[in-house]
Amino acid sequence: MSALIATRALTKRYGSHVTALDDLTLDVEPGIIGLVGPNGAGKSTLLKILLGLLGPTSGSATVMGMDVVSDGAQIRQLVGYLPEHDCLPPDVSATDFVSHMGRMSGLPAAAARERTAEVLRHVGLYEERYRPIGGYSTGMKQRVKLAQAIVHDPKLLLLDEPTNGLDPAGRDEMLDLVHRTGTEFGIATVVASHLLGEIERVCSFLLAIDAGKLLRAAPISSFVEHTGTLGVELEDGADLLAARLV
Ligand code: ADP
């Protein structure tokens, strides 16, 4: 059996100055896998290469044994992708958009309609499914992005910063949904995030990358073992908190 995802000396350069992935070699087995690293670490680039949307500069990668350069179309039939940025048409309903995406992935019309109802219920948008997406909150839009990623019953999900733009309560809901999607549907999932504290709750295995290099690949337990130190992650107000602590 080949690994779910395998890369060998995978390198991606943009132009001659930016090295987004630098000689990356890793093997990923099924589960819920966190891909963690600061902004600019190369997470999105890696996901796009795995989808066959971007070509590597050198090195190679396979997804379920298929080569990302020659078998991109087959890979995309078996993989669901939640892109980082807003990519939803505002004047279309969730039902129409998700079933269209299902058709694009090869589902017959009736099956696409059925699966759309099922996945919109799963993500908690069943009641709102006929409203145009433009009127949705950020959290609802993220859930539409998740629904279109799972409509064709993929074997692997690639989620790029699924909690982007959400408030803490929205993040918790989204992470819970990601966890339920991975476990209830049994879909292997890679979740990219710049917040370790956030994905450690839903992942069983972590890949940490920085500047396109692999820092560590290990079960989550080894990242969060006791050190006698308490880490506090802040989105803003760090100076104020530091001053108060002093
Ligand atoms: P992450 O998803 O971890 O934030 P990215 O893969 O988006 O990281 O980016 C990795 C590096 O590649 C960054 O330095 C980013 O500025 C650069 N980069 C990403 N996309 C492009 C592009 N299309 N053209 C040029 N540079 C890019």
mmCIF file of C-alpha atoms in Angstrom, residues 38-246:
data_model
loop_
_atom_site.group_PDB
_atom_site.id
_atom_site.type_symbol
_atom_site.label_atom_id
_atom_site.label_comp_id
_atom_site.label_asym_id
_atom_site.label_seq_id
_atom_site.Cartn_x
_atom_site.Cartn_y
_atom_site.Cartn_z
ATOM 1 C CA PRO A 38 3.275 30.596 10.123
ATOM 2 C CA ASN A 39 1.866 32.605 7.226
ATOM 3 C CA GLY A 40 4.126 32.144 4.223
ATOM 4 C CA ALA A 41 5.402 28.741 5.415
ATOM 5 C CA GLY A 42 4.263 27.062 2.199
ATOM 6 C CA LYS A 43 1.059 25.348 3.383
ATOM 7 C CA SER A 44 -1.196 26.574 0.545
ATOM 8 C CA THR A 45 1.498 25.844 -2.010
ATOM 9 C CA LEU A 46 1.776 22.259 -0.764
ATOM 10 C CA LEU A 47 -2.003 21.720 -0.942
ATOM 11 C CA LYS A 48 -2.168 23.134 -4.495
ATOM 12 C CA ILE A 49 0.670 20.864 -5.596
ATOM 13 C CA LEU A 50 -1.084 17.841 -4.065
ATOM 14 C CA LEU A 51 -4.191 18.740 -6.084
ATOM 15 C CA GLY A 52 -2.137 18.952 -9.253
ATOM 16 C CA LEU A 53 -3.082 22.623 -9.664
ATOM 17 C CA LEU A 54 0.553 23.785 -9.396
ATOM 18 C CA GLY A 55 3.578 21.941 -10.738
ATOM 19 C CA PRO A 56 6.636 21.332 -8.541
ATOM 20 C CA THR A 57 9.909 22.984 -9.556
ATOM 21 C CA SER A 58 11.706 19.748 -8.659
ATOM 22 C CA GLY A 59 11.099 16.622 -6.631
ATOM 23 C CA SER A 60 7.887 14.602 -6.689
ATOM 24 C CA ALA A 61 4.682 13.922 -4.812
ATOM 25 C CA THR A 62 1.986 11.267 -4.873
ATOM 26 C CA VAL A 63 -1.551 11.189 -3.459
ATOM 27 C CA MET A 64 -2.966 7.690 -2.897
ATOM 28 C CA GLY A 65 -0.202 6.435 -5.151
ATOM 29 C CA MET A 66 -1.053 8.814 -8.007
ATOM 30 C CA ASP A 67 1.524 11.224 -9.330
ATOM 31 C CA VAL A 68 0.565 14.889 -8.895
ATOM 32 C CA VAL A 69 2.051 15.918 -12.237
ATOM 33 C CA SER A 70 0.615 13.221 -14.513
ATOM 34 C CA ASP A 71 -2.556 12.193 -12.611
ATOM 35 C CA GLY A 72 -3.955 15.540 -11.413
ATOM 36 C CA ALA A 73 -7.415 15.015 -12.912
ATOM 37 C CA GLN A 74 -7.822 11.581 -11.245
ATOM 38 C CA ILE A 75 -6.562 12.959 -7.939
ATOM 39 C CA ARG A 76 -9.110 15.781 -8.003
ATOM 40 C CA GLN A 77 -11.965 13.277 -8.435
ATOM 41 C CA LEU A 78 -10.965 11.643 -5.148
ATOM 42 C CA VAL A 79 -9.994 14.756 -3.212
ATOM 43 C CA GLY A 80 -12.136 17.549 -1.773
ATOM 44 C CA TYR A 81 -10.573 20.999 -1.454
ATOM 45 C CA LEU A 82 -11.550 23.977 0.671
ATOM 46 C CA PRO A 83 -9.559 26.956 -0.666
ATOM 47 C CA GLU A 84 -8.373 29.653 1.697
ATOM 48 C CA HIS A 85 -9.908 32.698 0.048
ATOM 49 C CA ASP A 86 -13.475 33.662 -0.723
ATOM 50 C CA CYS A 87 -14.420 31.900 -3.933
ATOM 51 C CA LEU A 88 -18.216 31.690 -3.761
ATOM 52 C CA PRO A 89 -20.614 33.269 -6.276
ATOM 53 C CA PRO A 90 -22.800 35.726 -4.292
ATOM 54 C CA ASP A 91 -25.965 35.492 -6.405
ATOM 55 C CA VAL A 92 -26.336 31.698 -6.343
ATOM 56 C CA SER A 93 -27.946 29.621 -3.583
ATOM 57 C CA ALA A 94 -25.971 27.067 -1.574
ATOM 58 C CA THR A 95 -28.099 24.301 -3.108
ATOM 59 C CA ASP A 96 -27.385 25.382 -6.683
ATOM 60 C CA PHE A 97 -23.677 25.957 -6.049
ATOM 61 C CA VAL A 98 -22.987 22.715 -4.196
ATOM 62 C CA SER A 99 -24.959 20.575 -6.643
ATOM 63 C CA HIS A 100 -23.160 22.286 -9.532
ATOM 64 C CA MET A 101 -19.843 21.369 -7.904
ATOM 65 C CA GLY A 102 -21.108 17.808 -7.486
ATOM 66 C CA ARG A 103 -21.937 17.659 -11.212
ATOM 67 C CA MET A 104 -18.477 19.049 -12.012
ATOM 68 C CA SER A 105 -16.997 16.163 -10.035
ATOM 69 C CA GLY A 106 -18.884 13.666 -12.153
ATOM 70 C CA LEU A 107 -22.067 12.980 -10.160
ATOM 71 C CA PRO A 108 -25.264 12.421 -12.200
ATOM 72 C CA ALA A 109 -27.925 15.148 -11.669
ATOM 73 C CA ALA A 110 -30.165 13.183 -9.301
ATOM 74 C CA ALA A 111 -27.254 11.965 -7.182
ATOM 75 C CA ALA A 112 -25.831 15.498 -7.036
ATOM 76 C CA ARG A 113 -29.162 16.839 -5.737
ATOM 77 C CA GLU A 114 -29.431 14.102 -3.138
ATOM 78 C CA ARG A 115 -25.853 14.463 -1.926
ATOM 79 C CA THR A 116 -26.234 18.260 -1.821
ATOM 80 C CA ALA A 117 -29.189 18.026 0.548
ATOM 81 C CA GLU A 118 -27.251 15.544 2.672
ATOM 82 C CA VAL A 119 -24.046 17.592 2.942
ATOM 83 C CA LEU A 120 -25.880 20.884 3.518
ATOM 84 C CA ARG A 121 -27.691 19.222 6.386
ATOM 85 C CA HIS A 122 -24.373 17.910 7.698
ATOM 86 C CA VAL A 123 -22.833 21.408 7.738
ATOM 87 C CA GLY A 124 -25.955 22.949 9.303
ATOM 88 C CA LEU A 125 -27.181 24.955 6.315
ATOM 89 C CA TYR A 126 -30.269 22.972 5.403
ATOM 90 C CA GLU A 127 -32.749 25.681 6.425
ATOM 91 C CA GLU A 128 -30.875 28.407 4.535
ATOM 92 C CA ARG A 129 -30.061 26.383 1.455
ATOM 93 C CA TYR A 130 -32.210 28.327 -1.037
ATOM 94 C CA ARG A 131 -30.905 31.786 -0.044
ATOM 95 C CA PRO A 132 -28.216 33.445 -2.196
ATOM 96 C CA ILE A 133 -24.741 32.922 -0.704
ATOM 97 C CA GLY A 134 -24.030 36.681 -0.872
ATOM 98 C CA GLY A 135 -26.275 37.193 2.170
ATOM 99 C CA TYR A 136 -24.489 34.543 4.271
ATOM 100 C CA SER A 137 -22.249 35.251 7.266
ATOM 101 C CA THR A 138 -18.541 34.330 7.043
ATOM 102 C CA GLY A 139 -19.199 31.201 9.095
ATOM 103 C CA MET A 140 -21.955 30.097 6.740
ATOM 104 C CA LYS A 141 -19.709 30.727 3.726
ATOM 105 C CA GLN A 142 -16.971 28.587 5.246
ATOM 106 C CA ARG A 143 -19.555 25.836 5.720
ATOM 107 C CA VAL A 144 -20.633 26.104 2.054
ATOM 108 C CA LYS A 145 -16.951 25.741 1.136
ATOM 109 C CA LEU A 146 -16.795 22.593 3.267
ATOM 110 C CA ALA A 147 -20.044 21.248 1.752
ATOM 111 C CA GLN A 148 -18.755 21.599 -1.828
ATOM 112 C CA ALA A 149 -15.533 19.864 -0.768
ATOM 113 C CA ILE A 150 -17.379 16.749 0.423
ATOM 114 C CA VAL A 151 -20.316 16.570 -2.013
ATOM 115 C CA HIS A 152 -18.613 13.982 -4.253
ATOM 116 C CA ASP A 153 -17.710 11.734 -1.284
ATOM 117 C CA PRO A 154 -13.933 12.192 -1.545
ATOM 118 C CA LYS A 155 -11.351 9.899 0.012
ATOM 119 C CA LEU A 156 -9.195 12.833 1.121
ATOM 120 C CA LEU A 157 -10.036 16.373 2.197
ATOM 121 C CA LEU A 158 -7.589 19.266 1.927
ATOM 122 C CA LEU A 159 -8.758 22.220 4.023
ATOM 123 C CA ASP A 160 -6.841 25.485 3.761
ATOM 124 C CA GLU A 161 -7.374 27.627 6.884
ATOM 125 C CA PRO A 162 -11.041 26.612 7.332
ATOM 126 C CA THR A 163 -11.477 28.974 10.304
ATOM 127 C CA ASN A 164 -10.268 32.057 8.433
ATOM 128 C CA GLY A 165 -12.193 35.191 9.359
ATOM 129 C CA LEU A 166 -14.278 33.513 12.091
ATOM 130 C CA ASP A 167 -14.738 34.724 15.664
ATOM 131 C CA PRO A 168 -13.762 32.330 18.495
ATOM 132 C CA ALA A 169 -17.240 30.761 18.709
ATOM 133 C CA GLY A 170 -17.355 30.337 14.931
ATOM 134 C CA ARG A 171 -13.909 28.746 14.986
ATOM 135 C CA ASP A 172 -14.964 26.227 17.594
ATOM 136 C CA GLU A 173 -18.034 25.290 15.552
ATOM 137 C CA MET A 174 -16.014 24.942 12.361
ATOM 138 C CA LEU A 175 -13.329 22.829 14.046
ATOM 139 C CA ASP A 176 -15.986 20.607 15.543
ATOM 140 C CA LEU A 177 -17.527 20.220 12.091
ATOM 141 C CA VAL A 178 -14.134 19.383 10.565
ATOM 142 C CA HIS A 179 -13.603 16.759 13.242
ATOM 143 C CA ARG A 180 -17.063 15.248 12.736
ATOM 144 C CA THR A 181 -16.616 15.226 8.972
ATOM 145 C CA GLY A 182 -13.325 13.363 9.276
ATOM 146 C CA THR A 183 -14.555 10.842 11.810
ATOM 147 C CA GLU A 184 -18.233 10.277 10.845
ATOM 148 C CA PHE A 185 -17.591 10.089 7.103
ATOM 149 C CA GLY A 186 -14.206 8.449 7.617
ATOM 150 C CA ILE A 187 -12.473 10.876 5.237
ATOM 151 C CA ALA A 188 -8.743 11.390 5.671
ATOM 152 C CA THR A 189 -8.280 15.124 6.221
ATOM 153 C CA VAL A 190 -5.403 17.575 6.045
ATOM 154 C CA VAL A 191 -6.158 20.853 7.843
ATOM 155 C CA ALA A 192 -3.769 23.739 7.207
ATOM 156 C CA SER A 193 -3.628 26.406 9.896
ATOM 157 C CA HIS A 194 -1.215 28.993 11.252
ATOM 158 C CA LEU A 195 -2.635 28.424 14.742
ATOM 159 C CA LEU A 196 -1.263 25.323 16.471
ATOM 160 C CA GLY A 197 -3.471 25.924 19.504
ATOM 161 C CA GLU A 198 -6.481 25.662 17.257
ATOM 162 C CA ILE A 199 -5.819 22.519 15.250
ATOM 163 C CA GLU A 200 -4.241 20.514 18.047
ATOM 164 C CA ARG A 201 -7.797 19.919 19.291
ATOM 165 C CA VAL A 202 -9.011 18.142 16.172
ATOM 166 C CA CYS A 203 -5.910 16.433 14.766
ATOM 167 C CA SER A 204 -4.253 13.135 15.531
ATOM 168 C CA PHE A 205 -1.025 13.901 13.692
ATOM 169 C CA LEU A 206 0.851 17.125 12.999
ATOM 170 C CA LEU A 207 3.153 18.266 10.239
ATOM 171 C CA ALA A 208 4.968 21.465 11.147
ATOM 172 C CA ILE A 209 6.569 23.406 8.319
ATOM 173 C CA ASP A 210 8.384 26.719 8.168
ATOM 174 C CA ALA A 211 9.993 28.460 5.191
ATOM 175 C CA GLY A 212 9.079 25.430 3.079
ATOM 176 C CA LYS A 213 10.988 22.970 5.252
ATOM 177 C CA LEU A 214 9.647 20.202 7.437
ATOM 178 C CA LEU A 215 10.269 21.002 11.098
ATOM 179 C CA ARG A 216 8.534 18.000 12.579
ATOM 180 C CA ALA A 217 6.108 15.205 11.722
ATOM 181 C CA ALA A 218 4.712 13.431 14.770
ATOM 182 C CA PRO A 219 1.559 12.394 16.614
ATOM 183 C CA ILE A 220 -0.157 15.338 18.279
ATOM 184 C CA SER A 221 0.607 13.997 21.759
ATOM 185 C CA SER A 222 4.309 14.665 21.309
ATOM 186 C CA PHE A 223 3.650 18.341 20.516
ATOM 187 C CA VAL A 224 1.555 19.032 23.573
ATOM 188 C CA GLU A 225 3.397 17.097 26.266
ATOM 189 C CA HIS A 226 4.020 18.711 29.644
ATOM 190 C CA THR A 227 6.890 21.173 29.710
ATOM 191 C CA GLY A 228 6.153 23.199 32.830
ATOM 192 C CA THR A 229 5.501 26.179 30.559
ATOM 193 C CA LEU A 230 2.155 27.761 29.747
ATOM 194 C CA GLY A 231 1.923 29.238 26.244
ATOM 195 C CA VAL A 232 -0.667 31.943 25.618
ATOM 196 C CA GLU A 233 -1.494 32.816 22.028
ATOM 197 C CA LEU A 234 -2.956 36.270 21.385
ATOM 198 C CA GLU A 235 -4.439 37.734 18.234
ATOM 199 C CA ASP A 236 -3.957 41.314 19.442
ATOM 200 C CA GLY A 237 -3.390 43.238 22.647
ATOM 201 C CA ALA A 238 -0.110 41.378 23.329
ATOM 202 C CA ASP A 239 1.700 44.514 24.535
ATOM 203 C CA LEU A 240 -1.108 45.377 26.909
ATOM 204 C CA LEU A 241 -1.154 41.897 28.409
ATOM 205 C CA ALA A 242 2.640 41.872 28.772
ATOM 206 C CA ALA A 243 2.507 45.238 30.553
ATOM 207 C CA ARG A 244 -0.185 44.002 32.952
ATOM 208 C CA LEU A 245 1.753 40.807 33.689
ATOM 209 C CA VAL A 246 4.841 42.844 34.543
#
